XYZ file of C-alpha atoms in Angstrom:
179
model
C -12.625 -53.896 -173.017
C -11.954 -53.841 -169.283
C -9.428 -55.710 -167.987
C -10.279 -57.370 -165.183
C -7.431 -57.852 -162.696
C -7.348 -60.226 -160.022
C -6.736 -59.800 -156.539
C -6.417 -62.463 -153.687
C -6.295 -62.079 -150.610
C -3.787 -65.065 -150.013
C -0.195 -64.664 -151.190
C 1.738 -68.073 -152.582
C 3.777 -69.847 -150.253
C 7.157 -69.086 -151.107
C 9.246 -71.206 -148.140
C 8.791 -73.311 -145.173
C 7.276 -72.580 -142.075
C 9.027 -72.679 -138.791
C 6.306 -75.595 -137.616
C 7.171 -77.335 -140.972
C 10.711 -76.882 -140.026
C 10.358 -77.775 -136.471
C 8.486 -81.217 -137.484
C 11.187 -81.984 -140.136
C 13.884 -81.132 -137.621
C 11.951 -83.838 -135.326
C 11.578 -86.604 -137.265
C 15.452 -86.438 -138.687
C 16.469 -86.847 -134.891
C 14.120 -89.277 -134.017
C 15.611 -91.577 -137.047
C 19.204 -90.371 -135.851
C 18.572 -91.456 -132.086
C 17.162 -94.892 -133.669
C 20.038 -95.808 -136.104
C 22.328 -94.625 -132.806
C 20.650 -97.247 -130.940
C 21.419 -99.752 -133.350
C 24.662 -98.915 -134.054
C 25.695 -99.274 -130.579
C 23.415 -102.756 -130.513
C 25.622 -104.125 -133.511
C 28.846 -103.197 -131.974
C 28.351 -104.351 -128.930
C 27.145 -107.969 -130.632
C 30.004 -108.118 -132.228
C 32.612 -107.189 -129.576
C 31.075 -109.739 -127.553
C 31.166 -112.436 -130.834
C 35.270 -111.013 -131.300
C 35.883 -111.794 -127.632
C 33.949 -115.381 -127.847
C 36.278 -116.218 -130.530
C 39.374 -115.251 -129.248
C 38.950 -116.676 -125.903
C 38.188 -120.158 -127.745
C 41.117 -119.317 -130.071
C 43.646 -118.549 -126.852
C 42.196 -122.002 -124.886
C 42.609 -123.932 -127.986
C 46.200 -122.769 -128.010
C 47.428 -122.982 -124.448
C 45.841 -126.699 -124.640
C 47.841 -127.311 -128.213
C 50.774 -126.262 -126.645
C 50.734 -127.995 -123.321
C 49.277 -131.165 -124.700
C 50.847 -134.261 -122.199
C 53.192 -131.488 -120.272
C 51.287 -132.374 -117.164
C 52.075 -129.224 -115.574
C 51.422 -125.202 -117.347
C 54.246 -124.197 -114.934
C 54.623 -122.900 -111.927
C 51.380 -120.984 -110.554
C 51.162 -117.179 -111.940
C 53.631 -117.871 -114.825
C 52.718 -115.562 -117.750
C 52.629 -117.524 -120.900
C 52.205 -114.859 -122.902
C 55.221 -115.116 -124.333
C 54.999 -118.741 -125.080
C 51.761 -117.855 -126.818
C 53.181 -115.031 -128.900
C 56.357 -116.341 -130.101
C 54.585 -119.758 -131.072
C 52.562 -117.313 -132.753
C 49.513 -118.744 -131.613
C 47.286 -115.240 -130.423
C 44.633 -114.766 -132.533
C 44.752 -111.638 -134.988
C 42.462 -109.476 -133.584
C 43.951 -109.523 -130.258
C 46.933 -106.751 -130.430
C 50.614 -107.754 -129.141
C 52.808 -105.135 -127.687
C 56.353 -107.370 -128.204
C 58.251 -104.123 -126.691
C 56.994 -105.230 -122.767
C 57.787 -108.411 -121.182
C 55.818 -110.465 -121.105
C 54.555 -108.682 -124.304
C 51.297 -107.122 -123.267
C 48.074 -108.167 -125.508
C 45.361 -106.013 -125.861
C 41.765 -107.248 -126.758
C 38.734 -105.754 -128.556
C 37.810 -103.760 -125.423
C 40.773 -102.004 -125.348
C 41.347 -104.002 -122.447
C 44.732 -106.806 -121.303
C 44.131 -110.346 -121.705
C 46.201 -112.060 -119.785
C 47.333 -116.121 -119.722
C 49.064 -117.469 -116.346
C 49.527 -120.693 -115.143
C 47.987 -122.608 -112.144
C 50.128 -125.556 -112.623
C 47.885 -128.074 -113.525
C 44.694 -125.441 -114.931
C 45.926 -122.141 -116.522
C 44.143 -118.565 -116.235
C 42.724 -116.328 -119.447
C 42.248 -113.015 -117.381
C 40.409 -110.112 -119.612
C 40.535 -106.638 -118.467
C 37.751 -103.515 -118.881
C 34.780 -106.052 -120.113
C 31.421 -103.743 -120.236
C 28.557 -105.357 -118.477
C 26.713 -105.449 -121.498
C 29.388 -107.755 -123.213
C 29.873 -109.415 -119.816
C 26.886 -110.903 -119.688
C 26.538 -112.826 -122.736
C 30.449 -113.829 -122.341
C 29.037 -115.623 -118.894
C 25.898 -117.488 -120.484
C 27.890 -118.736 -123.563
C 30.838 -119.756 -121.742
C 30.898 -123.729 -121.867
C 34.020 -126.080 -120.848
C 35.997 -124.167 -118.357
C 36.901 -125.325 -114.519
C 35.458 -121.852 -113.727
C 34.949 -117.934 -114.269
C 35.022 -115.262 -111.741
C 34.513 -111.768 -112.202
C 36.698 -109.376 -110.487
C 38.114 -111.539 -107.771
C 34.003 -113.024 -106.719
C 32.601 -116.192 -105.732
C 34.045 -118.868 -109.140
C 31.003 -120.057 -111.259
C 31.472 -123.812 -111.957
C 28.103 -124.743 -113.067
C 27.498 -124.198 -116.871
C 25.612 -122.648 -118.513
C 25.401 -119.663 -116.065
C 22.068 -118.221 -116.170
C 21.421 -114.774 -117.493
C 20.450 -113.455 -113.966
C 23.225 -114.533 -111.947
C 25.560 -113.402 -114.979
C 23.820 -109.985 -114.627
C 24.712 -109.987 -110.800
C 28.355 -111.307 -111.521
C 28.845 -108.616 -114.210
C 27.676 -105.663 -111.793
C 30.814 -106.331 -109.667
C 33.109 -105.610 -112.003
C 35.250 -105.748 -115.463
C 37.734 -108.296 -115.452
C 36.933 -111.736 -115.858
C 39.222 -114.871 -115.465
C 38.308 -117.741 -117.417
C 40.231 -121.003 -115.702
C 40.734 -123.903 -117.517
C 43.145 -127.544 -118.024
């Protein structure tokens, strides 16, 4: 009996291609890039939701504190320190005890600070992106006013999303003025 042996002209694919490789290569950065996106979405939602709440948390205080004084003190007074040893700064925002006033640091990595205008007081927040900015403008609701970076005060609320984007361009430090 003969045997009959087989011969093809096509080997068995023992790997991947480059092109296979290439496409796979593709697609993992495309979902990278994408889940970057939204990563940087969801943090910068809820920096802007951290600074919301501590800004109402700070008000709330300096209006607990004050309550029938009349008067938050001479104009420019810090009251940091009032704020800090009533212990009345919210968690999230750091305190540096070792400065005086004692220095309080934000989400942002940026100062808030709380001075008085005798009869308003000032929440001043340093390095505020525009992209937090913004939505800090729209949603802010029972203040005198808000200024960013020295400009024109904004005393009609709610401030609408394209004069907060104009505001925000100027700058990253926002005062927040209220009584």
């Amino acid at each position: 009996m003969k045997s009959f042996k087989r011969t093809t002209k096509f080997k068995k694919q023992a790997g991947v291609t480059l092109m296979e490789l290439i496409a796979g290569l593709t697609v993992m950065a495309i979902i990278v890039g994408g889940a970057m996106a939204l990563y940087q979405n969801a943090m910068s939602s809820q920096q802007t939701t951290q600074l919301t709440q501590d800004l109402a948390a700070v008000r709330a205080s300096v209006k607990q504190i004050w309550q029938g004084q009349g008067s938050f003190g001479a104009s420019g007074t810090n009251l940091n320190s009032v704020l800090v040893t009533a212990k009345r700064i919210p968690t999230s925002i750091r305190v540096d005890s070792t400065t005086t006033p004692p220095t309080l640091t934000h989400a942002g990595n940026g100062n808030v600070v709380v001075t008085s205008a005798i009869t308003s007081f000032e929440v001043t927040m340093t390095n505020i992106n525009e992209d937090i900015c913004i939505p800090l403008l729209t949603g802010a609701q029972g203040w005198l006013s808000v200024s960013v970076s020295g400009g024109t005060p904004v005393t009609s609320f709610p401030v609408s999303p394209p004069d907060a984007v104009t505001a925000c361009a100027a700058g990253t430090t926002i005062a927040f003025r209220g009584n």
